[in-house]
Short mmCIF file of C-alpha atoms in Angstrom, two decimals:
data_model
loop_
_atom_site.label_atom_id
_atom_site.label_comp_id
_atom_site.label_asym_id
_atom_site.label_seq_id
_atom_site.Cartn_x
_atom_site.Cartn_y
_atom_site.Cartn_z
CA UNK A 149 -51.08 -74.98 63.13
CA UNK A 150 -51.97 -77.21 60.14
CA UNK A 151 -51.34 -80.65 61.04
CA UNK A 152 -50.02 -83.60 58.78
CA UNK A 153 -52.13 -86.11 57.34
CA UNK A 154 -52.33 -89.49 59.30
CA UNK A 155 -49.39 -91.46 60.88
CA UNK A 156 -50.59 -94.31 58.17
CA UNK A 157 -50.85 -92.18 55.72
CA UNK A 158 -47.51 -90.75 55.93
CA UNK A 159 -45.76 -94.04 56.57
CA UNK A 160 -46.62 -95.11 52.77
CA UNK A 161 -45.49 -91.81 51.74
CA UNK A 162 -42.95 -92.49 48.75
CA UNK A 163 -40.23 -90.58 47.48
CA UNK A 164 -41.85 -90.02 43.86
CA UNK A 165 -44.44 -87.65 45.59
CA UNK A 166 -41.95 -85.28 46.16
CA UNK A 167 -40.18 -85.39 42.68
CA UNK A 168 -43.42 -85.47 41.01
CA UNK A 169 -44.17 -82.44 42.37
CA UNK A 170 -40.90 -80.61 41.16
CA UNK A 171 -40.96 -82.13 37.77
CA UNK A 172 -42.29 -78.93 36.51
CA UNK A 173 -39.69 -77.09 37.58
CA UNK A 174 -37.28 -77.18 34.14
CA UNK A 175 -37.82 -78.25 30.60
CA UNK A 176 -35.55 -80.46 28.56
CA UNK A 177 -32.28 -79.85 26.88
CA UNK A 178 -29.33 -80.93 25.90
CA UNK A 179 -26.69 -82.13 28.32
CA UNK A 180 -23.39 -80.02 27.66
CA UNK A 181 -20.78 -81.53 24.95
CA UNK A 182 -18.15 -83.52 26.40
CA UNK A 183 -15.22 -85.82 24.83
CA UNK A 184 -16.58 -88.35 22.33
CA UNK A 185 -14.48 -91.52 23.99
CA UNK A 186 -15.71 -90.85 27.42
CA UNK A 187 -19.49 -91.60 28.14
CA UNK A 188 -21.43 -89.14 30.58
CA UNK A 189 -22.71 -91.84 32.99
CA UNK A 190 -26.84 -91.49 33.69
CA UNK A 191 -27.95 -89.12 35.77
CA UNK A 192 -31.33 -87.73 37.27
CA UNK A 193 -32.76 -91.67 36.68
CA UNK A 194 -33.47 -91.80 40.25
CA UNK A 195 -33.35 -88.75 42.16
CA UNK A 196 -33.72 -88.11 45.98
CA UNK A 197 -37.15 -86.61 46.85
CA UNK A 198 -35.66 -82.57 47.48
CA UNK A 199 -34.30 -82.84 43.77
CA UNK A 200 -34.71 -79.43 41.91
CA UNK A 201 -34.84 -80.06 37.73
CA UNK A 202 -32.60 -76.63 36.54
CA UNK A 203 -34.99 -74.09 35.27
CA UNK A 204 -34.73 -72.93 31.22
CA UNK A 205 -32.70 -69.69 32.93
CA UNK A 206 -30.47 -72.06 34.28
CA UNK A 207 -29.96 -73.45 31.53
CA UNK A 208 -28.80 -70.83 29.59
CA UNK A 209 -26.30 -69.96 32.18
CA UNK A 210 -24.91 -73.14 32.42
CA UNK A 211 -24.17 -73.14 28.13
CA UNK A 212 -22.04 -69.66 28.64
CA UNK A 213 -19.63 -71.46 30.20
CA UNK A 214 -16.95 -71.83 27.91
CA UNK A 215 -13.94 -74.68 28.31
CA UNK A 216 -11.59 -72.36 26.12
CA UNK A 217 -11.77 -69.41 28.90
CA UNK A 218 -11.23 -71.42 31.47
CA UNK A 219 -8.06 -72.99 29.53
CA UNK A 220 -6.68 -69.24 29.07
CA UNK A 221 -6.77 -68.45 32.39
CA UNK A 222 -5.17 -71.89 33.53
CA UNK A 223 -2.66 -70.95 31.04
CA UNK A 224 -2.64 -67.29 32.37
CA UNK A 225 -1.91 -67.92 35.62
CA UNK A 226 0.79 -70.50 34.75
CA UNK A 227 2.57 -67.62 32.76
CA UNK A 228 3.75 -65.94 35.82
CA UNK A 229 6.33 -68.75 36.63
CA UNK A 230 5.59 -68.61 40.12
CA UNK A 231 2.87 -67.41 42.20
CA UNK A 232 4.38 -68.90 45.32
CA UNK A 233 3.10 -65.91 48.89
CA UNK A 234 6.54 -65.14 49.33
CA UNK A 235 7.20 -64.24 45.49
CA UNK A 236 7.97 -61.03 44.14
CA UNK A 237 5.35 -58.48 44.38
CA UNK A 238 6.18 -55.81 42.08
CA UNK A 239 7.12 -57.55 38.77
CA UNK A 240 4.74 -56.70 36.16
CA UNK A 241 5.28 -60.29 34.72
CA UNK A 242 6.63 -62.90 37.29
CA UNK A 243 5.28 -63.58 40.90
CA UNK A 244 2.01 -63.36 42.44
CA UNK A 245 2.02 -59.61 42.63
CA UNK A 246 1.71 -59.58 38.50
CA UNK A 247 -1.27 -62.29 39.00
CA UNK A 248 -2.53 -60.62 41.92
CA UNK A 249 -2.79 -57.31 39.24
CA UNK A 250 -4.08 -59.46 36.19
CA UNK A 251 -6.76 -61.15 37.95
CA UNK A 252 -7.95 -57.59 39.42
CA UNK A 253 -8.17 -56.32 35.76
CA UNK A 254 -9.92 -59.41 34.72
CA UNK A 255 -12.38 -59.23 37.67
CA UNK A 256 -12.65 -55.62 36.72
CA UNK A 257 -13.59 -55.88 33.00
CA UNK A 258 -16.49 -58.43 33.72
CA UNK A 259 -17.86 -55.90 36.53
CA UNK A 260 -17.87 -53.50 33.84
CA UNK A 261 -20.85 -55.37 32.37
CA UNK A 262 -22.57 -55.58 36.03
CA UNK A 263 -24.51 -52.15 35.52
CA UNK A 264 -23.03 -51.36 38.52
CA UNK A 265 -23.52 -54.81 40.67
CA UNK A 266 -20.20 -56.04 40.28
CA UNK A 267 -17.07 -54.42 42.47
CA UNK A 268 -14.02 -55.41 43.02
CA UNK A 269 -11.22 -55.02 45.39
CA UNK A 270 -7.56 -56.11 46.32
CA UNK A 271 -8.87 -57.28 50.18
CA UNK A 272 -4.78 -56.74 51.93
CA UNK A 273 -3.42 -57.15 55.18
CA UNK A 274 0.03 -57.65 56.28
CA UNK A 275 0.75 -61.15 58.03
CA UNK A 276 3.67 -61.12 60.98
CA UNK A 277 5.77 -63.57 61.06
CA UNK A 278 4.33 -67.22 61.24
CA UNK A 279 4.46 -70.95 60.40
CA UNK A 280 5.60 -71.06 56.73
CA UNK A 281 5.74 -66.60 56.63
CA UNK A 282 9.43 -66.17 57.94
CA UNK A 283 9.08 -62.29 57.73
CA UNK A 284 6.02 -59.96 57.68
CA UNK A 285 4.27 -60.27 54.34
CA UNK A 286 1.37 -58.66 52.34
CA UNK A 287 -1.37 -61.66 51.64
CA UNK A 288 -4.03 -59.93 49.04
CA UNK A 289 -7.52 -61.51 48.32
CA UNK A 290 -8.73 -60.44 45.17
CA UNK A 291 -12.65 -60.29 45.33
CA UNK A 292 -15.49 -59.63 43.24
CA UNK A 293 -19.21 -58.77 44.83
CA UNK A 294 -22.03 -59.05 42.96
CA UNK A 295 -24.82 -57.46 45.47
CA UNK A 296 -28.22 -58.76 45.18
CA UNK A 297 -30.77 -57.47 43.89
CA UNK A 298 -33.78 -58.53 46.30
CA UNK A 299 -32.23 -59.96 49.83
CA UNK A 300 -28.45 -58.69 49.46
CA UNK A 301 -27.87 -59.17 53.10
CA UNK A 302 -27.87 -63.43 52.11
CA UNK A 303 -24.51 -64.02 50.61
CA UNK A 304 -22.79 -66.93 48.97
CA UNK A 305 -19.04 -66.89 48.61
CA UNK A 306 -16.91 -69.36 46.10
CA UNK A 307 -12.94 -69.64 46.16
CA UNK A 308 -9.96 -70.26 44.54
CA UNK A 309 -6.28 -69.81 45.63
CA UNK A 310 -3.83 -68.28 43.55
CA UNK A 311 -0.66 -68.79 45.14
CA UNK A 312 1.32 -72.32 43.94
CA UNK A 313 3.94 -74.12 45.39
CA UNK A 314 6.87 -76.66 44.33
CA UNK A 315 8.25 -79.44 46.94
CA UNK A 316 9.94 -76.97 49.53
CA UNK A 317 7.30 -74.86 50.36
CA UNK A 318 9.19 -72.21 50.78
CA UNK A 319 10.92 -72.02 47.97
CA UNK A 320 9.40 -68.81 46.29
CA UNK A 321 11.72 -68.57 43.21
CA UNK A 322 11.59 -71.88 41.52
CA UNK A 323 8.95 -72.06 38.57
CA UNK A 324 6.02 -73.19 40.51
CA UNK A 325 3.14 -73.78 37.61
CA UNK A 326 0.03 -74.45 39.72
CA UNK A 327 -1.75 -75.49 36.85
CA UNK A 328 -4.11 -77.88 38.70
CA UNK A 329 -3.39 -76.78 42.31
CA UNK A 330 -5.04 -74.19 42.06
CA UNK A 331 -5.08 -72.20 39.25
CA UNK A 332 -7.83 -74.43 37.83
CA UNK A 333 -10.34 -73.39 41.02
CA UNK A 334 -9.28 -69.71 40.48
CA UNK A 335 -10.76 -70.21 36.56
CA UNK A 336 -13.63 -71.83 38.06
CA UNK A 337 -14.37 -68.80 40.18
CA UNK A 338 -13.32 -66.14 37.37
CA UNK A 339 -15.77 -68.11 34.53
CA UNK A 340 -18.62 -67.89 37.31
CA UNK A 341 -17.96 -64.18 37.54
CA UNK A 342 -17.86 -63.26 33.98
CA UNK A 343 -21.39 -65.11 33.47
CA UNK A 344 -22.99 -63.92 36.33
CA UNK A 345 -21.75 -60.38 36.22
CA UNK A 346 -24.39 -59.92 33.55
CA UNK A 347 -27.16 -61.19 35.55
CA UNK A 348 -29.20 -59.89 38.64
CA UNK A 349 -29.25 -62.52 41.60
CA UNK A 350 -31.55 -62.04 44.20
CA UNK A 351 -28.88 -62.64 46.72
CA UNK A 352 -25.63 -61.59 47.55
CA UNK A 353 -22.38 -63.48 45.61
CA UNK A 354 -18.94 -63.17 46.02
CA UNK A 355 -16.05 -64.61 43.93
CA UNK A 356 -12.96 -64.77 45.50
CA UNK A 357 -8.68 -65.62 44.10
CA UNK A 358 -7.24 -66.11 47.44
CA UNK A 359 -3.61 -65.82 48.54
CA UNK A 360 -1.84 -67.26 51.36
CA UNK A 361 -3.21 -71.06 51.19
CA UNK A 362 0.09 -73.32 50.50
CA UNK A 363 1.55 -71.44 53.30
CA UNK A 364 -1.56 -72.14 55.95
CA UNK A 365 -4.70 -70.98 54.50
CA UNK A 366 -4.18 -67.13 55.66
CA UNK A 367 -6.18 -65.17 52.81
CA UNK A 368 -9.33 -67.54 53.44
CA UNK A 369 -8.78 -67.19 57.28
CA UNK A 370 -8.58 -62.94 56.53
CA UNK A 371 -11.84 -63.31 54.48
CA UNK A 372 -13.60 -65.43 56.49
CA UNK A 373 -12.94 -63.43 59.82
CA UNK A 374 -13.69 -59.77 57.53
CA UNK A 375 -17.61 -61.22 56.68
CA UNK A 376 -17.46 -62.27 60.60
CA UNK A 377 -16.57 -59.37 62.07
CA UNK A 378 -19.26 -56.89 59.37
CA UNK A 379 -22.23 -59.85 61.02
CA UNK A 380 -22.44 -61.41 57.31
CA UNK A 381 -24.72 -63.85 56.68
CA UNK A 382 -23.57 -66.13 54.95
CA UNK A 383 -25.10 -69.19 54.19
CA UNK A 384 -23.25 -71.23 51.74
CA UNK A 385 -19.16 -71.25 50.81
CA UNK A 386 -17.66 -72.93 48.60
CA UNK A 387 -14.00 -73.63 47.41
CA UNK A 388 -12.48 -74.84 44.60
CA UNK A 389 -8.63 -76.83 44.76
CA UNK A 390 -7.14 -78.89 42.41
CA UNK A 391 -10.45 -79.40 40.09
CA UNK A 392 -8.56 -79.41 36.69
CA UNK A 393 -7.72 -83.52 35.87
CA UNK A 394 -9.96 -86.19 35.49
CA UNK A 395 -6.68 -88.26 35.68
CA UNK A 396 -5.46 -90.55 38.33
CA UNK A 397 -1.96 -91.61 38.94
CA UNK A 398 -2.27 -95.11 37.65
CA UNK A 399 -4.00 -93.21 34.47
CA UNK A 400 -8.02 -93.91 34.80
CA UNK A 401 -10.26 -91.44 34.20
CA UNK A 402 -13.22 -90.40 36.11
CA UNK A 403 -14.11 -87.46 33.81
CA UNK A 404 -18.09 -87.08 35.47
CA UNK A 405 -17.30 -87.40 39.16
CA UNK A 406 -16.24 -84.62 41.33
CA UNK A 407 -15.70 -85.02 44.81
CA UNK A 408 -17.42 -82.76 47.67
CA UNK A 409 -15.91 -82.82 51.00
CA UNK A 410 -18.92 -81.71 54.08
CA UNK A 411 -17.95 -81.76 57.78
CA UNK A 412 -20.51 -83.62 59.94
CA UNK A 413 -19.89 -82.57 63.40
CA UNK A 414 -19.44 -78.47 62.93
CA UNK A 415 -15.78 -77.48 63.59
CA UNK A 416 -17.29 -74.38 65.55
CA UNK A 417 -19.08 -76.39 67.79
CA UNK A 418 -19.48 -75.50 71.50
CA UNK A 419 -19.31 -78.12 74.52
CA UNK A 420 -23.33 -76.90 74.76
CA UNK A 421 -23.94 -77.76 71.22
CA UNK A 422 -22.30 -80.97 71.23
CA UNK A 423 -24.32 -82.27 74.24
CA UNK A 424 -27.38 -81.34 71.96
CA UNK A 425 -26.21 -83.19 69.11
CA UNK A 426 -25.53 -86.50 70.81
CA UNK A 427 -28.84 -85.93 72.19
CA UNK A 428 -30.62 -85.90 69.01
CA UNK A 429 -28.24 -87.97 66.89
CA UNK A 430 -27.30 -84.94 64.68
CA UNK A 431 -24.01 -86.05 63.39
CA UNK A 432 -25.25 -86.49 59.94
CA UNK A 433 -27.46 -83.25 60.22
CA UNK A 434 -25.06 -80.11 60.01
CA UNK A 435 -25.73 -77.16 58.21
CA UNK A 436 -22.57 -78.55 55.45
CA UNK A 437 -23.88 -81.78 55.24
CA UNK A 438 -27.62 -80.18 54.55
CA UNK A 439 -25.48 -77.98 52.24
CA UNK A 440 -23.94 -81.27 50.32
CA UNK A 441 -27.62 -82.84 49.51
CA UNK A 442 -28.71 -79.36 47.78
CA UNK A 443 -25.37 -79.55 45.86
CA UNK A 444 -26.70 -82.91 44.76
CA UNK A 445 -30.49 -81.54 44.84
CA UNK A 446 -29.94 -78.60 42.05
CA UNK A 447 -26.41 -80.04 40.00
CA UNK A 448 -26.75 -83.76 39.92
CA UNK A 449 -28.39 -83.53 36.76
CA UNK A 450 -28.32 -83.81 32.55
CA UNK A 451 -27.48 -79.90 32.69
CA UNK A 452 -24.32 -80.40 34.49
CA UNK A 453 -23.35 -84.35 33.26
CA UNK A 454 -21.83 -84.59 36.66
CA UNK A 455 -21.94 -87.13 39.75
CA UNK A 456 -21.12 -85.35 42.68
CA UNK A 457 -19.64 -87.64 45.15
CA UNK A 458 -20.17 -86.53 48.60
CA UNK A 459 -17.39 -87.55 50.71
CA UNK A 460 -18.16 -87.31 54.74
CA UNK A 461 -15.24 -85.66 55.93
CA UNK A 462 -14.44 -81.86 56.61
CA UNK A 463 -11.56 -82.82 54.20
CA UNK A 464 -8.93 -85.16 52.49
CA UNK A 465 -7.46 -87.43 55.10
CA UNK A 466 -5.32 -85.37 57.20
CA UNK A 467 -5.49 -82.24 54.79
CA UNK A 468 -6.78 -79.20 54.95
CA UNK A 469 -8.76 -76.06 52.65
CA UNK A 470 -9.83 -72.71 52.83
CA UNK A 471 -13.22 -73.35 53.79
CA UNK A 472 -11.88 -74.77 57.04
CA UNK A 473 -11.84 -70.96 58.02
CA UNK A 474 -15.21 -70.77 57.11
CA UNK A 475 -16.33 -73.55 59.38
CA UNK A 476 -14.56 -72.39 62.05
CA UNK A 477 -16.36 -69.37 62.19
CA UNK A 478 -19.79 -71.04 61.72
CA UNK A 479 -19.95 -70.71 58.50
CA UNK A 480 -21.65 -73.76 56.32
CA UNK A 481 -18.41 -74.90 53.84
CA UNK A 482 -17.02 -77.58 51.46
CA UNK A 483 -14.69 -78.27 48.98
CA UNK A 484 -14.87 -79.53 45.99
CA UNK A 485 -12.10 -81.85 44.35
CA UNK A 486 -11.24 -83.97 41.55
CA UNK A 487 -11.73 -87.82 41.79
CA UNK A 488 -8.29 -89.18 42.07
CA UNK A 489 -5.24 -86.52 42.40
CA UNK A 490 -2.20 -87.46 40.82
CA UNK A 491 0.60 -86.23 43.25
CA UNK A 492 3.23 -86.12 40.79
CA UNK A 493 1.80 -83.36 39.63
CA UNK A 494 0.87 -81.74 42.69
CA UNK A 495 3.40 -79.83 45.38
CA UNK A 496 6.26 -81.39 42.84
CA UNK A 497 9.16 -79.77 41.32
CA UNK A 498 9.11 -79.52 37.46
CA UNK A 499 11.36 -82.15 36.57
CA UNK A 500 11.76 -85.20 34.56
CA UNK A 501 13.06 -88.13 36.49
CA UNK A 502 15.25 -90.75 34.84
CA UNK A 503 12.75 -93.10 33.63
CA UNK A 504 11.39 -90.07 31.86
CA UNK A 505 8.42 -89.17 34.31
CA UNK A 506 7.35 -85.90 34.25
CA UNK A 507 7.05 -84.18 37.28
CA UNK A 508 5.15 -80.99 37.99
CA UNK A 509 1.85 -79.17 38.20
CA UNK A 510 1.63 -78.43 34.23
CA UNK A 511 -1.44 -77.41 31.93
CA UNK A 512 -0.83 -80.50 29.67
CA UNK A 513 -1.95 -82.54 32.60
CA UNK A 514 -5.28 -80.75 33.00
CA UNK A 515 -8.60 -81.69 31.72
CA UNK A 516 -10.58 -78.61 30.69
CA UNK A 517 -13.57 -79.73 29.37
CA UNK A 518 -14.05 -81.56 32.89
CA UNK A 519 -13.01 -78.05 34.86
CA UNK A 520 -15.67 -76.61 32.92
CA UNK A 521 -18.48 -79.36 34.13
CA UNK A 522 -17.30 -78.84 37.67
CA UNK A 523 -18.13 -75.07 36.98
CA UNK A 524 -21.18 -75.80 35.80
CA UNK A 525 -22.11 -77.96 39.44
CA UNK A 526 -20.45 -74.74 41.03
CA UNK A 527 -23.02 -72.69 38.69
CA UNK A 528 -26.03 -74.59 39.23
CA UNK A 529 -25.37 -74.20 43.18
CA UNK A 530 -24.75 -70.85 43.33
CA UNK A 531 -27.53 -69.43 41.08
CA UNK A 532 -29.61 -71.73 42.66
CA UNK A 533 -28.57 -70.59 45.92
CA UNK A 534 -29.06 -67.07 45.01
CA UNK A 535 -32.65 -67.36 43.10
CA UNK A 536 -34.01 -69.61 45.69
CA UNK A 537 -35.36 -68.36 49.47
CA UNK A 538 -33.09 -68.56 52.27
CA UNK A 539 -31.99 -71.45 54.94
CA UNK A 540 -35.30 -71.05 56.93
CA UNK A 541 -33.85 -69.46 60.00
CA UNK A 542 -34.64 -70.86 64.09
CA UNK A 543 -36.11 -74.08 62.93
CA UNK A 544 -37.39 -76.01 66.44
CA UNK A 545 -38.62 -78.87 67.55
CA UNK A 546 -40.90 -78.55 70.24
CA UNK A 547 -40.19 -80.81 73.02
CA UNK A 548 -42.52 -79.37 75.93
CA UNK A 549 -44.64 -82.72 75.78
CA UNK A 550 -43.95 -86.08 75.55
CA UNK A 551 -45.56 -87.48 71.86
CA UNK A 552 -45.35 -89.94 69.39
CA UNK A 553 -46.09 -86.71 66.70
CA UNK A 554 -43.11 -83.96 66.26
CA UNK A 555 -43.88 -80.46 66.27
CA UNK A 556 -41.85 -78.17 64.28
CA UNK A 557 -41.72 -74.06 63.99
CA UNK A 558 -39.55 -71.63 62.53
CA UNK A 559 -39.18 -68.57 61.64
CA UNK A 560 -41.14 -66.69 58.40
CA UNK A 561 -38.38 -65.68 55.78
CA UNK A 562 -38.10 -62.14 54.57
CA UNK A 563 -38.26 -62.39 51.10
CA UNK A 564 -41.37 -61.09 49.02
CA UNK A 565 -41.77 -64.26 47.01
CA UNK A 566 -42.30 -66.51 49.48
CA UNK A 567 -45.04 -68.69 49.33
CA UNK A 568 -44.75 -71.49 51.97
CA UNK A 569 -42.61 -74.08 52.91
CA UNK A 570 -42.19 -77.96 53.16
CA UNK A 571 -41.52 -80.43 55.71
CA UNK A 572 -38.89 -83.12 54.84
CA UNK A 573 -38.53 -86.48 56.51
CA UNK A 574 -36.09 -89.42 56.23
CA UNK A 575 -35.09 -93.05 58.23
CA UNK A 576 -32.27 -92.29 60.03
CA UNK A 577 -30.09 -94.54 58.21
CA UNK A 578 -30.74 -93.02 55.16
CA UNK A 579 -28.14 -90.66 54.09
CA UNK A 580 -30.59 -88.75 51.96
CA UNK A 581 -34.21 -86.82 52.59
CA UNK A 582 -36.70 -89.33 51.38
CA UNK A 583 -40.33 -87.86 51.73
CA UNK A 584 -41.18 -84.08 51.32
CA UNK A 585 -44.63 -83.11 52.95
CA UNK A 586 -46.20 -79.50 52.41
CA UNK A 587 -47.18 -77.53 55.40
CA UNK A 588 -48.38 -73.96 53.72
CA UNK A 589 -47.21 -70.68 54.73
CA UNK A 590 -46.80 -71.08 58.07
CA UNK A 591 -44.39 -70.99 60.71
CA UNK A 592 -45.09 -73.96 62.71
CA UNK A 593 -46.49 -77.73 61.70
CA UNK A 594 -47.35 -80.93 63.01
CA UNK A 595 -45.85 -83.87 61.65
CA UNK A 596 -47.52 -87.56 62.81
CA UNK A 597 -44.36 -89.17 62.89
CA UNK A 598 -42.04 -89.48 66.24
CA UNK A 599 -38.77 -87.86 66.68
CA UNK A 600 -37.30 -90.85 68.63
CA UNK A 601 -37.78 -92.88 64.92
CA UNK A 602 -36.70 -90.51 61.86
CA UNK A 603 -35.01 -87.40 60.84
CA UNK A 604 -37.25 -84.28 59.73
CA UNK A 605 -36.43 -80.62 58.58
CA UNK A 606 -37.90 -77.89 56.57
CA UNK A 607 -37.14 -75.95 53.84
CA UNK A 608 -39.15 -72.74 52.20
CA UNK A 609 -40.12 -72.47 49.28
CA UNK A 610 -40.56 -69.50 46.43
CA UNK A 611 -43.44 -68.37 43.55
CA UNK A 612 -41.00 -69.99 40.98
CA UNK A 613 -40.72 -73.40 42.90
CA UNK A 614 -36.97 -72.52 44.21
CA UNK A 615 -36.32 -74.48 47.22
CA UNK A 616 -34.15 -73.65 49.44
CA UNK A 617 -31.66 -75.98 51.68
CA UNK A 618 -32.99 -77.93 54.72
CA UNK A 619 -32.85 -76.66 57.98
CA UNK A 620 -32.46 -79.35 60.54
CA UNK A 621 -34.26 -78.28 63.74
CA UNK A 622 -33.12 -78.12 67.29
CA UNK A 623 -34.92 -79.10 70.42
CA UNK A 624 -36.76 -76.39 72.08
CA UNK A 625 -38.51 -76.73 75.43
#
């Protein structure tokens, strides 16, 4: 066991250490091009102490992403008239069926350029009768994996829904657009595939157009409880709904902000667990909200042009997603969202009301250029995700003795590029990780700081400087 330097010593410990020793990590570039009457606001001037500069492969990635593609598939999906779960299934050019079928070929033709990495598959089941599914109906997932190439077992899984809605939501045969909500998520995930596809991640990803959501979140609740049942690790998920207007209602724009909703206390959580948690004070300290600061560690940055404004809350007040399936299988989950949703164009009927408001989730309302910088925080996450080592796994504190030093362990990592890992600290009012210490390749360190008075964790660390997110430790006796 290596122990930390002295109590003084890490007391007067600042932030900078631990940015100054990831500066190296990426080389400069220019941010991505954005609308020449909207100002990217600054970003990276003061970043928290985990930050992660995007490395020059990163980089490149991020550039490939193309506002025009993501446009034509907004517009794609919109083409169908409606994509509402209880649509027609087997018209070739209206319903969710002839999306469900376009979206496979799409899928399809960027696994082509996988060398064999990418697959894809309609995932199907047929849902009985339920709240909002008056007779049994077939929900289809349409999913791309691409495996990875060093630790595939690790996977990462971003959403969109494809279904769409108008007021009655169960009307199925009015046109129901879905521009924003959600066919902009879906061209989120499909731009991530088509850019990755060509790449070789060292972990597992998969890319998902869901089904099923407007009507209770079913195809998310079938894919979450599919990787739950096969024992798949998954460490990160991430969906995308209604990301395609920098607009609000009363007509502001917010055209650099998206919003990122993370659960604090887990949604899984057993009566055990939470007796542990309000022992410790972990409310702020769940594997989502550790999730949320690497969002903000790895995409918060000139590469993206984005804020990302964490909001603590599993979701919109009173509202719901499909990683809420996720999280109730113990899965770490968020959603990301625009900054201000305009409802009018949202769950509406297309209409024009007699003051000669438009009503109705339309394309002309939606903001590609800022879809595209939310898929390049999406981007930036996942490839991070991927590149980096995994959520250290078991992370303990030891709490056999009383002392006024905390004793942490874990457990080693398997991947072959691991070189050590870090020890991160923070007040417990702070809402970010403040200090980063190194500990070495080991699997157990000494920290001279007490548990009663701050926060720690630990993250690992890789032979390219990839860090990966914070595990916050448990008590173990």
């Amino acid at each position: 066991m290596r122990p930390s330097p002295t109590r003084r010593t890490v007391l007067t410990t600042t932030a900078a250490t631990g940015v100054a020793a990831l500066g190296a990590a990426g080389t400069a570039a220019a941010a991505p091009e954005s609308p020449a009457a909207d100002n990217p606001p600054p970003t990276g001037d003061h970043p928290p102490a985990t930050a992660q500069r995007p490395t020059r492969e990163l980089r490149t990635l991020l550039r490939e992403i193309d506002p025009a593609r993501i446009e034509a598939t907004t517009r794609k999906l919109v083409s169908f008239g409606t994509r509402h779960t209880l649509s027609v299934q087997d018209d070739p050019v209206r319903g969710i069926g002839a999306a469900r079928d376009w979206l496979a070929a799409e899928l399809r033709s960027y696994a082509a350029a996988s060398g064999g990495r990418m697959t894809v598959e309609l995932q199907s089941y047929v849902q009985e009768p339920a709240p909002r599914i008056p007779t049994a109906t077939r929900i289809t997932n349409v999913i791309a994996t691409l495996r990875g190439a060093v630790t595939p077992d690790r996977v990462y899984v971003v959403s969109g829904h494809y279904d769409s809605r108008v007021t009655d939501v169960m009307d199925a045969t009015s046109d129901a657009p879905g521009a924003d909500d959600d066919a902009s998520g879906v061209a989120v995930v499909l731009e991530l595939a088509r850019v990755m596809a060509k790449r070789r991640p060292a972990s597992t990803i998969v890319f998902a157009a869901v089904a099923g959501e407007e009507q209770g979140l079913y195809g998310a609740a079938h894919l979450a409880q599919q990787l739950k049942s096969s024992g798949a690790d998954v460490q990160a998920m991430f969906t995308n709904d209604i990301v395609g207007s920098s607009t609000a209602d009363d007509g502001t724009r917010d055209p650099y902000t998206i919003r990122l909703f993370a659960e604090g206390v887990p949604s899984s959580e057993t009566p055990e667990e939470a007796a542990t948690r309000r022992s410790v004070g972990g409310e702020n300290d769940s594997p989502t909200r550790q999730l949320a600061r690497f969002v903000k560690d790895v995409a918060e940055n000139d590469a993206t042009a984005m804020n990302i404004r964490v909001i603590y809350r599993r979701d919109r007040y009173r509202r719901g997603g499909d990683h809420i399936p996720f999280l109730e299988r113990g899965y770490p989950a968020a959603r990301f969202t625009e900054p201000a949703e305009d409802f009018a164009h949202q769950h509406q009927d297309v209409r024009v009301d007699e003051t000669g408001k438009q009503y109705g989730d339309l394309p002309e309302f939606c903001d590609f250029a800022y879809t595209a910088r939310v898929a390049r925080v999406n981007a930036a996450t996942l490839w991070t995700l991927s590149q980096a080592p995994g959520t250290p796994k078991a992370a303990k504190i030891i709490t056999t003795d009383l002392t006024n030093s905390t004793t942490l362990t874990w457990t080693k990592g398997p991947e072959p590029d691991l070189t050590g890992y870090e020890i991160v600290w923070r007040e417990t009012t702070s809402p970010n990780w403040t200090h980063v210490l190194p500990a070495g390749d080991v699997t157990t360190h000494e920290v001279d700081l007490s548990k009663d008075n701050v926060f720690v964790g630990v993250r690992a660390v890789n032979r390219a400087g990839l860090r990966s997110p914070v595990a916050f430790p448990a008590p173990q006796a």
